[in-house]
Tab-separated table of C-alpha atoms in Angstrom:
chain	number	residue	atom	x	y	z
K	23	MET	CA	22.797	-11.075	16.141
K	24	GLY	CA	24.092	-13.360	13.429
K	25	SER	CA	22.566	-16.396	11.797
K	26	MET	CA	21.200	-18.742	14.420
K	27	GLY	CA	20.836	-21.696	12.130
K	28	ASN	CA	17.995	-24.210	12.035
K	29	SER	CA	18.915	-25.796	15.359
K	30	GLN	CA	17.656	-22.792	17.336
K	31	TRP	CA	14.703	-21.927	15.119
K	32	LYS	CA	11.229	-22.784	16.375
K	33	GLN	CA	7.744	-22.501	14.987
K	34	LEU	CA	5.609	-19.742	16.488
K	35	ASN	CA	1.890	-19.243	16.893
K	36	ILE	CA	1.431	-15.733	15.470
K	37	GLY	CA	-1.697	-13.583	15.575
K	38	ILE	CA	-2.351	-10.815	13.059
K	39	ILE	CA	-4.887	-8.109	13.873
K	40	GLY	CA	-6.442	-7.035	10.585
K	41	ALA	CA	-6.933	-9.004	7.369
K	42	GLY	CA	-6.602	-6.218	4.854
K	43	LEU	CA	-3.830	-6.237	2.275
K	44	GLY	CA	-1.089	-5.614	4.827
K	45	GLY	CA	-2.269	-8.270	7.261
K	46	LEU	CA	-2.778	-10.895	4.542
K	47	THR	CA	0.651	-10.169	3.087
K	48	ALA	CA	2.280	-10.515	6.492
K	49	ALA	CA	0.413	-13.780	7.012
K	50	LEU	CA	1.712	-15.127	3.717
K	51	SER	CA	5.301	-14.157	4.504
K	52	LEU	CA	5.135	-15.722	7.972
K	53	ARG	CA	3.441	-18.854	6.628
K	54	ARG	CA	6.242	-19.250	4.088
K	55	ALA	CA	8.725	-18.800	6.959
K	56	GLY	CA	7.176	-21.836	8.670
K	57	HIS	CA	4.899	-20.359	11.323
K	58	ARG	CA	1.256	-20.944	12.282
K	59	VAL	CA	-0.767	-17.809	11.643
K	60	THR	CA	-4.268	-16.697	12.633
K	61	LEU	CA	-5.745	-13.468	11.282
K	62	TYR	CA	-8.475	-11.580	13.113
K	63	GLU	CA	-10.639	-9.232	11.046
K	64	ARG	CA	-13.181	-6.937	12.656
K	65	TYR	CA	-15.521	-7.075	9.631
K	66	ASP	CA	-16.701	-9.827	7.297
K	67	PHE	CA	-15.246	-8.526	3.988
K	68	ALA	CA	-18.733	-7.804	2.610
K	69	GLY	CA	-17.875	-4.138	2.098
K	70	GLU	CA	-14.473	-4.459	0.417
K	71	VAL	CA	-13.890	-1.436	-1.802
K	72	GLY	CA	-11.092	0.349	-3.594
K	73	ALA	CA	-9.540	1.243	-6.893
K	74	SER	CA	-6.130	0.577	-8.428
K	75	LEU	CA	-3.019	-0.506	-6.582
K	76	SER	CA	0.512	0.057	-7.908
K	77	VAL	CA	3.177	-2.496	-7.007
K	78	ALA	CA	6.728	-1.622	-8.026
K	79	SER	CA	9.584	-4.139	-8.042
K	80	ASN	CA	10.396	-3.656	-4.349
K	81	GLY	CA	6.989	-5.250	-3.701
K	82	SER	CA	6.379	-7.458	-6.726
K	83	ARG	CA	9.579	-9.475	-6.279
K	84	TRP	CA	8.286	-10.642	-2.893
K	85	LEU	CA	4.830	-11.551	-4.196
K	86	LEU	CA	6.572	-13.708	-6.782
K	87	LYS	CA	8.891	-15.243	-4.175
K	88	TRP	CA	5.883	-16.175	-2.038
K	89	ASP	CA	4.215	-17.855	-5.049
K	90	VAL	CA	1.312	-15.454	-5.413
K	91	ASP	CA	-0.478	-16.252	-8.678
K	92	ILE	CA	0.099	-12.875	-10.312
K	93	GLU	CA	-1.998	-13.654	-13.366
K	94	ALA	CA	-4.952	-14.432	-11.105
K	95	VAL	CA	-4.694	-10.869	-9.748
K	96	LYS	CA	-5.351	-9.649	-13.332
K	97	PRO	CA	-2.428	-7.241	-13.638
K	98	VAL	CA	-1.593	-4.482	-16.052
K	99	VAL	CA	2.176	-4.282	-16.590
K	100	LEU	CA	3.144	-0.617	-16.565
K	101	ARG	CA	5.418	0.504	-19.414
K	102	ASN	CA	5.296	4.295	-19.162
K	103	LEU	CA	4.705	7.324	-17.004
K	104	ILE	CA	2.946	9.995	-19.083
K	105	MET	CA	2.521	13.668	-18.176
K	106	HIS	CA	-0.291	15.695	-19.816
K	107	ASP	CA	-1.049	19.377	-20.067
K	108	TRP	CA	-3.846	20.168	-17.611
K	109	THR	CA	-6.215	21.887	-20.030
K	110	THR	CA	-5.408	20.425	-23.460
K	111	GLY	CA	-4.335	16.902	-22.550
K	112	GLU	CA	-1.279	17.212	-24.770
K	113	VAL	CA	1.573	14.908	-23.739
K	114	THR	CA	4.285	17.119	-22.247
K	115	ASN	CA	6.671	14.495	-20.848
K	116	GLN	CA	7.130	10.744	-20.789
K	117	TYR	CA	9.267	8.389	-18.711
K	118	GLY	CA	9.657	5.002	-20.343
K	119	LEU	CA	9.793	1.855	-18.212
K	120	GLY	CA	10.825	-0.435	-21.065
K	121	ASP	CA	13.893	-1.894	-19.326
K	122	TYR	CA	12.281	-1.878	-15.886
K	123	LYS	CA	12.239	-5.669	-15.332
K	124	ALA	CA	15.778	-6.093	-16.674
K	125	LYS	CA	16.997	-3.336	-14.379
K	126	PHE	CA	15.098	-4.160	-11.196
K	127	GLY	CA	14.295	-7.876	-11.503
K	128	SER	CA	10.490	-7.860	-11.611
K	129	GLU	CA	7.670	-5.944	-13.268
K	130	TYR	CA	5.913	-2.767	-12.220
K	131	TYR	CA	2.306	-3.939	-11.884
K	132	ASN	CA	-1.031	-2.244	-11.489
K	133	PHE	CA	-3.815	-4.257	-9.832
K	134	HIS	CA	-7.334	-3.685	-8.615
K	135	ARG	CA	-7.349	-3.768	-4.819
K	136	ILE	CA	-10.245	-6.213	-4.649
K	137	ASP	CA	-8.518	-8.634	-7.051
K	138	MET	CA	-5.409	-8.586	-4.872
K	139	HIS	CA	-7.375	-9.011	-1.662
K	140	GLN	CA	-9.272	-12.016	-3.011
K	141	VAL	CA	-6.149	-13.763	-4.294
K	142	LEU	CA	-4.273	-13.174	-1.044
K	143	GLN	CA	-7.183	-14.562	0.985
K	144	ARG	CA	-7.154	-17.672	-1.127
K	145	THR	CA	-3.360	-18.038	-1.110
K	146	VAL	CA	-2.895	-17.821	2.658
K	147	GLN	CA	-5.645	-20.377	3.325
K	148	GLN	CA	-5.095	-22.949	0.585
K	149	GLU	CA	-3.430	-26.301	1.210
K	150	GLU	CA	-1.061	-25.870	-1.733
K	151	GLY	CA	2.215	-24.087	-1.132
K	152	ALA	CA	4.845	-23.978	1.578
K	153	GLY	CA	3.739	-23.698	5.188
K	154	GLU	CA	0.576	-24.428	7.137
K	155	PRO	CA	-2.638	-22.824	5.865
K	156	CYS	CA	-3.512	-19.673	7.772
K	157	VAL	CA	-6.804	-19.256	9.632
K	158	ILE	CA	-8.952	-16.149	9.096
K	159	LEU	CA	-11.548	-15.298	11.744
K	160	THR	CA	-13.960	-12.503	10.832
K	161	ASN	CA	-16.089	-10.366	13.169
K	162	HIS	CA	-13.244	-10.250	15.679
K	163	HIS	CA	-12.635	-6.661	16.786
K	164	ALA	CA	-9.615	-6.448	19.092
K	165	LYS	CA	-10.181	-4.081	21.999
K	166	GLU	CA	-7.281	-4.860	24.360
K	167	VAL	CA	-3.788	-6.328	24.048
K	168	ASP	CA	-1.236	-7.248	26.691
K	169	THR	CA	2.093	-6.632	24.977
K	170	ALA	CA	4.079	-8.655	27.526
K	171	SER	CA	2.037	-11.856	27.381
K	172	GLY	CA	0.700	-11.623	23.827
K	173	THR	CA	-2.901	-11.763	25.034
K	174	VAL	CA	-5.648	-10.195	22.909
K	175	ILE	CA	-9.212	-9.584	24.096
K	176	PHE	CA	-11.911	-9.117	21.466
K	177	GLU	CA	-15.258	-7.345	21.717
K	178	ASN	CA	-17.092	-10.643	21.102
K	179	GLY	CA	-15.659	-12.039	24.351
K	180	VAL	CA	-12.933	-14.192	22.794
K	181	THR	CA	-9.457	-14.106	24.358
K	182	THR	CA	-6.368	-15.455	22.609
K	183	ILE	CA	-2.669	-15.741	23.398
K	184	HIS	CA	0.058	-15.680	20.737
K	185	ASP	CA	3.850	-15.856	20.700
K	186	ALA	CA	3.882	-12.693	18.598
K	187	ILE	CA	1.199	-10.259	17.427
K	188	ILE	CA	1.307	-8.157	14.277
K	189	ALA	CA	-1.034	-5.168	14.368
K	190	ALA	CA	-2.128	-4.503	10.780
K	191	ASP	CA	-5.379	-2.765	11.652
K	192	GLY	CA	-4.952	0.249	9.422
K	193	ILE	CA	-4.612	3.982	9.653
K	194	ARG	CA	-7.080	4.199	12.557
K	195	SER	CA	-5.340	1.392	14.425
K	196	SER	CA	-6.645	0.683	17.911
K	197	MET	CA	-3.613	-1.516	18.590
K	198	ARG	CA	-1.305	1.474	18.045
K	199	ARG	CA	-2.859	3.247	21.007
K	200	ALA	CA	-2.607	0.028	23.006
K	201	LEU	CA	1.161	0.304	22.495
K	202	GLY	CA	1.040	3.796	23.995
K	203	ILE	CA	1.433	5.668	20.699
K	204	GLU	CA	-0.687	8.753	20.139
K	205	PRO	CA	-0.482	9.658	16.468
K	206	GLN	CA	0.473	13.199	15.557
K	207	PHE	CA	-1.085	14.316	12.290
K	208	THR	CA	-2.454	17.347	10.509
K	209	ARG	CA	-5.277	17.664	8.009
K	210	SER	CA	-3.852	18.026	4.524
K	211	GLU	CA	-5.060	20.887	2.359
K	212	SER	CA	-5.811	18.179	-0.220
K	213	CYS	CA	-8.770	15.914	-0.716
K	214	CYS	CA	-9.093	13.183	-3.313
K	215	TYR	CA	-11.833	11.645	-5.406
K	216	ARG	CA	-11.348	8.143	-6.682
K	217	CYS	CA	-13.414	6.475	-9.358
K	218	ILE	CA	-13.337	3.685	-11.912
K	219	ILE	CA	-14.694	3.217	-15.411
K	220	SER	CA	-14.948	0.070	-17.543
K	221	ALA	CA	-12.960	-0.455	-20.709
K	222	ASP	CA	-16.212	-1.072	-22.590
K	223	LYS	CA	-17.504	2.344	-21.574
K	224	LEU	CA	-14.224	3.995	-22.584
K	225	ARG	CA	-14.417	2.393	-26.023
K	226	GLU	CA	-17.974	3.605	-26.360
K	227	LEU	CA	-16.811	7.137	-25.482
K	228	GLY	CA	-13.866	7.049	-27.909
K	229	LEU	CA	-11.335	7.094	-25.052
K	230	GLU	CA	-9.773	3.691	-25.692
K	231	ASP	CA	-6.178	5.030	-25.571
K	232	PHE	CA	-6.585	5.298	-21.795
K	233	ILE	CA	-6.827	1.489	-21.861
K	234	THR	CA	-3.955	0.733	-24.229
K	235	ASN	CA	-1.249	3.113	-23.010
K	236	GLU	CA	-0.005	0.663	-20.307
K	237	ALA	CA	0.839	3.723	-18.240
K	238	ILE	CA	0.257	5.772	-15.171
K	239	GLU	CA	-0.920	9.069	-16.642
K	240	PHE	CA	-0.771	12.424	-14.873
K	241	TRP	CA	-2.441	15.794	-15.308
K	242	GLY	CA	-1.214	18.611	-13.050
K	243	GLY	CA	0.805	17.724	-9.985
K	244	PHE	CA	2.561	21.087	-9.552
K	245	GLY	CA	0.330	22.407	-6.822
K	246	ILE	CA	-2.556	20.592	-5.183
K	247	ASP	CA	-4.563	19.698	-8.300
K	248	LYS	CA	-3.543	16.383	-9.848
K	249	ILE	CA	-5.221	13.583	-11.787
K	250	VAL	CA	-3.644	10.102	-11.795
K	251	LEU	CA	-5.118	7.555	-14.229
K	252	SER	CA	-4.114	3.924	-14.787
K	253	GLY	CA	-5.533	0.592	-15.923
K	254	CYS	CA	-6.081	-2.511	-13.807
K	255	HIS	CA	-8.122	-5.753	-13.814
K	256	SER	CA	-6.400	-7.056	-16.979
K	257	GLY	CA	-6.991	-3.720	-18.676
K	258	GLU	CA	-10.759	-3.969	-18.319
K	259	VAL	CA	-10.989	-1.196	-15.726
K	260	VAL	CA	-9.381	2.255	-15.567
K	261	SER	CA	-8.950	3.861	-12.174
K	262	CYS	CA	-8.568	7.574	-11.393
K	263	TYR	CA	-7.308	9.415	-8.333
K	264	CYS	CA	-8.248	13.097	-8.467
K	265	PHE	CA	-6.608	15.479	-5.983
K	266	TYR	CA	-7.934	18.960	-5.281
K	267	PRO	CA	-7.975	21.643	-2.542
K	268	GLY	CA	-10.390	20.619	0.193
K	269	VAL	CA	-11.732	24.157	0.505
K	270	ARG	CA	-13.092	23.916	-3.024
K	271	ASN	CA	-16.157	21.954	-1.998
K	272	GLY	CA	-16.196	22.573	1.742
K	273	LEU	CA	-15.806	18.897	2.575
K	274	ASP	CA	-16.117	18.480	6.328
K	275	LYS	CA	-16.692	14.729	6.452
K	276	GLU	CA	-14.064	12.257	7.571
K	277	GLY	CA	-13.113	8.986	5.898
K	278	TRP	CA	-12.007	7.575	2.568
K	279	ASN	CA	-15.295	6.183	1.293
K	280	ILE	CA	-17.610	9.221	1.075
K	281	GLY	CA	-20.102	8.969	-1.786
K	282	ALA	CA	-20.144	11.582	-4.561
K	283	THR	CA	-21.790	12.105	-7.946
K	284	ALA	CA	-20.224	12.272	-11.390
K	285	GLN	CA	-21.323	15.891	-11.715
K	286	GLU	CA	-19.691	16.820	-8.404
K	287	LEU	CA	-16.478	15.212	-9.568
K	288	CYS	CA	-16.565	16.950	-12.941
K	289	ASP	CA	-17.454	20.352	-11.481
K	290	THR	CA	-14.429	20.206	-9.185
K	291	PHE	CA	-12.105	20.473	-12.208
K	292	PRO	CA	-13.684	23.020	-14.588
K	293	GLU	CA	-10.510	23.736	-16.605
K	294	LEU	CA	-9.367	20.127	-16.958
K	295	ASP	CA	-8.732	18.314	-20.260
K	296	PRO	CA	-12.240	17.766	-21.740
K	297	ARG	CA	-11.490	14.093	-22.430
K	298	VAL	CA	-10.895	13.436	-18.734
K	299	ARG	CA	-14.016	15.378	-17.774
K	300	LYS	CA	-15.937	13.211	-20.236
K	301	LEU	CA	-14.563	10.153	-18.451
K	302	PHE	CA	-15.625	11.590	-15.088
K	303	LEU	CA	-19.222	12.101	-16.213
K	304	ASN	CA	-19.430	8.391	-17.056
K	305	ALA	CA	-17.449	7.006	-14.096
K	306	ASP	CA	-18.620	4.537	-11.459
K	307	ASP	CA	-17.940	4.034	-7.755
K	308	ILE	CA	-17.058	7.695	-7.132
K	309	LYS	CA	-15.826	8.305	-3.591
K	310	MET	CA	-14.216	11.203	-1.752
K	311	TRP	CA	-11.246	10.743	0.531
K	312	ARG	CA	-9.967	13.135	3.189
K	313	LEU	CA	-6.135	13.168	3.359
K	314	TYR	CA	-3.927	13.588	6.439
K	315	VAL	CA	-0.204	14.037	6.954
K	316	HIS	CA	1.090	11.773	9.722
K	317	GLN	CA	4.332	12.358	11.575
K	318	GLU	CA	6.761	9.527	12.238
K	319	TYR	CA	5.769	7.449	15.265
K	320	PRO	CA	8.346	7.153	18.078
K	321	TYR	CA	8.444	3.343	17.892
K	322	TRP	CA	6.652	0.448	16.206
K	323	THR	CA	7.120	-2.428	18.646
K	324	LYS	CA	6.484	-3.151	22.288
K	325	GLY	CA	6.913	-6.529	23.949
K	326	LYS	CA	5.490	-9.160	21.616
K	327	VAL	CA	3.549	-6.707	19.429
K	328	ALA	CA	4.605	-4.907	16.256
K	329	LEU	CA	2.807	-2.468	13.975
K	330	LEU	CA	2.694	-2.994	10.210
K	331	GLY	CA	1.540	-1.076	7.139
K	332	ASP	CA	-0.771	1.900	7.645
K	333	ALA	CA	-0.833	1.214	11.383
K	334	ALA	CA	2.922	1.901	11.448
K	335	HIS	CA	3.574	4.426	8.671
K	336	PRO	CA	0.463	5.935	7.060
K	337	MET	CA	1.527	7.961	4.052
K	338	LEU	CA	0.058	10.095	1.329
K	339	PRO	CA	-0.448	8.187	-1.930
K	340	ASP	CA	1.764	10.359	-4.130
K	341	GLN	CA	4.707	7.941	-4.424
K	342	SER	CA	2.372	4.963	-5.111
K	343	GLN	CA	4.312	3.119	-2.398
K	344	GLY	CA	1.750	2.510	0.345
K	345	TYR	CA	1.210	-1.182	-0.339
K	346	CYS	CA	4.832	-1.759	-1.352
K	347	GLN	CA	5.982	-0.502	2.020
K	348	ALA	CA	3.560	-2.921	3.720
K	349	ILE	CA	5.005	-5.704	1.551
K	350	GLU	CA	8.490	-4.738	2.715
K	351	ASP	CA	7.249	-4.853	6.327
K	352	ALA	CA	5.929	-8.358	5.708
K	353	ALA	CA	9.112	-9.464	3.982
K	354	VAL	CA	11.295	-8.291	6.863
K	355	LEU	CA	9.075	-10.177	9.320
K	356	GLY	CA	9.562	-13.304	7.238
K	357	GLU	CA	13.315	-12.766	7.334
K	358	VAL	CA	13.664	-12.025	11.066
K	359	PHE	CA	11.451	-15.009	11.938
K	360	GLY	CA	13.000	-17.172	9.232
K	361	GLN	CA	15.237	-20.197	9.699
K	362	ASP	CA	18.461	-18.306	9.061
K	363	LEU	CA	18.005	-15.587	11.683
K	364	PHE	CA	15.390	-16.518	14.270
K	365	GLY	CA	16.819	-17.995	17.452
K	366	GLY	CA	13.685	-18.018	19.603
K	367	ASP	CA	13.784	-14.469	20.984
K	368	VAL	CA	10.650	-12.739	19.713
K	369	GLN	CA	11.454	-9.315	21.103
K	370	LYS	CA	14.926	-9.342	19.556
K	371	ALA	CA	13.441	-10.332	16.194
K	372	LEU	CA	10.934	-7.472	16.411
K	373	ALA	CA	13.737	-5.069	17.348
K	374	ILE	CA	15.539	-6.036	14.130
K	375	TYR	CA	12.285	-5.549	12.222
K	376	GLU	CA	11.807	-2.029	13.565
K	377	LYS	CA	15.434	-1.009	13.098
K	378	THR	CA	15.359	-2.252	9.500
K	379	ARG	CA	12.006	-0.879	8.463
K	380	LYS	CA	11.347	2.323	10.368
K	381	PRO	CA	14.002	4.582	8.776
K	382	ARG	CA	13.250	3.448	5.226
K	383	ALA	CA	9.465	3.606	5.559
K	384	THR	CA	9.749	7.044	7.173
K	385	ARG	CA	11.908	8.245	4.277
K	386	VAL	CA	9.263	7.115	1.778
K	387	GLN	CA	6.536	8.634	3.968
K	388	ASP	CA	8.325	12.000	3.926
K	389	ALA	CA	8.972	11.804	0.177
K	390	SER	CA	5.287	11.061	-0.420
K	391	ALA	CA	4.338	14.243	1.423
K	392	LYS	CA	6.780	16.260	-0.709
K	393	ALA	CA	5.348	14.745	-3.895
K	394	ARG	CA	1.791	15.776	-2.944
K	395	THR	CA	2.297	19.168	-4.596
K	396	ASP	CA	5.434	18.589	-6.701
K	397	LEU	CA	5.336	15.829	-9.298
K	398	ASN	CA	9.094	16.180	-9.797
K	399	GLU	CA	9.514	14.644	-6.328
K	400	ARG	CA	7.837	11.416	-7.473
K	401	ILE	CA	10.182	8.539	-8.270
K	402	GLY	CA	10.459	8.206	-12.029
K	403	TRP	CA	9.741	11.860	-12.687
K	404	SER	CA	12.556	12.716	-10.251
K	405	THR	CA	15.080	11.011	-12.570
K	406	GLY	CA	17.472	13.594	-13.960
K	407	LEU	CA	16.466	16.029	-11.227
K	408	GLU	CA	18.386	14.311	-8.454
K	409	ARG	CA	19.762	16.287	-5.562
K	410	PRO	CA	21.157	15.226	-2.181
K	411	GLY	CA	18.464	13.624	-0.068
K	412	LYS	CA	15.909	13.241	-2.858
K	413	LEU	CA	14.238	9.841	-3.191
K	414	THR	CA	15.120	8.064	-6.454
K	415	ILE	CA	13.618	5.164	-8.370
K	416	GLU	CA	16.852	3.203	-7.895
K	417	GLU	CA	16.767	3.645	-4.120
K	418	VAL	CA	13.207	2.359	-3.965
K	419	CYS	CA	13.116	-0.324	-6.644
K	420	ASP	CA	16.649	-1.754	-6.488
K	421	TYR	CA	16.591	-2.225	-2.713
K	422	ASP	CA	18.267	-5.404	-1.361
K	423	LEU	CA	16.017	-6.080	1.618
K	424	THR	CA	17.592	-9.396	2.639
K	425	LYS	CA	21.069	-7.874	2.736
K	426	HIS	CA	19.787	-4.947	4.797
K	427	VAL	CA	18.105	-7.233	7.340
K	428	LYS	CA	21.298	-9.253	7.794
K	429	GLU	CA	23.336	-6.096	8.293
K	430	VAL	CA	20.954	-4.845	10.964
K	431	ALA	CA	20.747	-8.271	12.618
K	432	ALA	CA	24.532	-8.339	12.966
K	433	GLU	CA	24.331	-5.159	15.048
K	434	VAL	CA	21.470	-6.127	17.401
């Protein structure tokens, strides 16, 4: 399929199931491509939670292209990756990102998830900017979808019909099962705490270098135990992800938002750098998170419906690429439904989307699983340790998505 040109392009009425980060990003991409978009969210956003969110250049270049107000998301621009000794905290390795923007075209940002979610909500709905404002309908829980007709039935009794449906309803996607996909996954041996702490509190504790390093900082990572620390919210918040063997505390609960105390967090890492343990004892919003390893799904699309983000390719967080891969999903949708390529055939456009995205997202998914217990598998730290088949920072961050889509489209 080559370029169809504007004469065959037509505006679609597109429904998106789920208004989390992935769904909102897809809505923005499709709005910019000229389509009418309605998002359906099962909740009302009152319980939005989360910690930091890394966005490398393969994601940030698209946020900039879609005119997201990056400064409003209160970023920290990442300049370094820093590796510490587990017990002493001594810096043992450093990977500088000083030429990152010059090399890859846009910055490596760290955001707070809530900041990003709020800005995306505003951006997709505002009058300003290219495309028609999107509509967000909350308290709409999709329970059935007809993939041939594009009909969605919600638990509140509402029924809608769309030209195309994007299922962005997360790792526990109900739409995925509606497409006939039964996820295959195993419980990881790892669990994770996440927490945040304010910059004011860090200054009070004498830990202000955690604010000023402009870095993602690591302790451990060779084995299950790993601490990942980084700033967000304009440097006024520091976020920690703390990985450990699940058997250590006998966690038998499911979910990613399980409450925990500062003492529980600290006691999980008795030999850790005392400065980090001091941070833990003063942290806020401490939650536990059960991790799973998902296998590649056999397909992502059926009829007029396509999966996106965690609904399509849930991955462990160890490459910091979860949201970036959802951004790439959204960007490819904008391309295949854009004025250069879209000729009116929704199923053909979705076939191009799947053929473009599925192999690359699966590769990152697999690399994330490898990096769970080997920090040298993480892009950045893998530099200089390349071997055939190993994911590299260049492969991820220097990716020409538009060129790839056009190459795939020419074959379909």
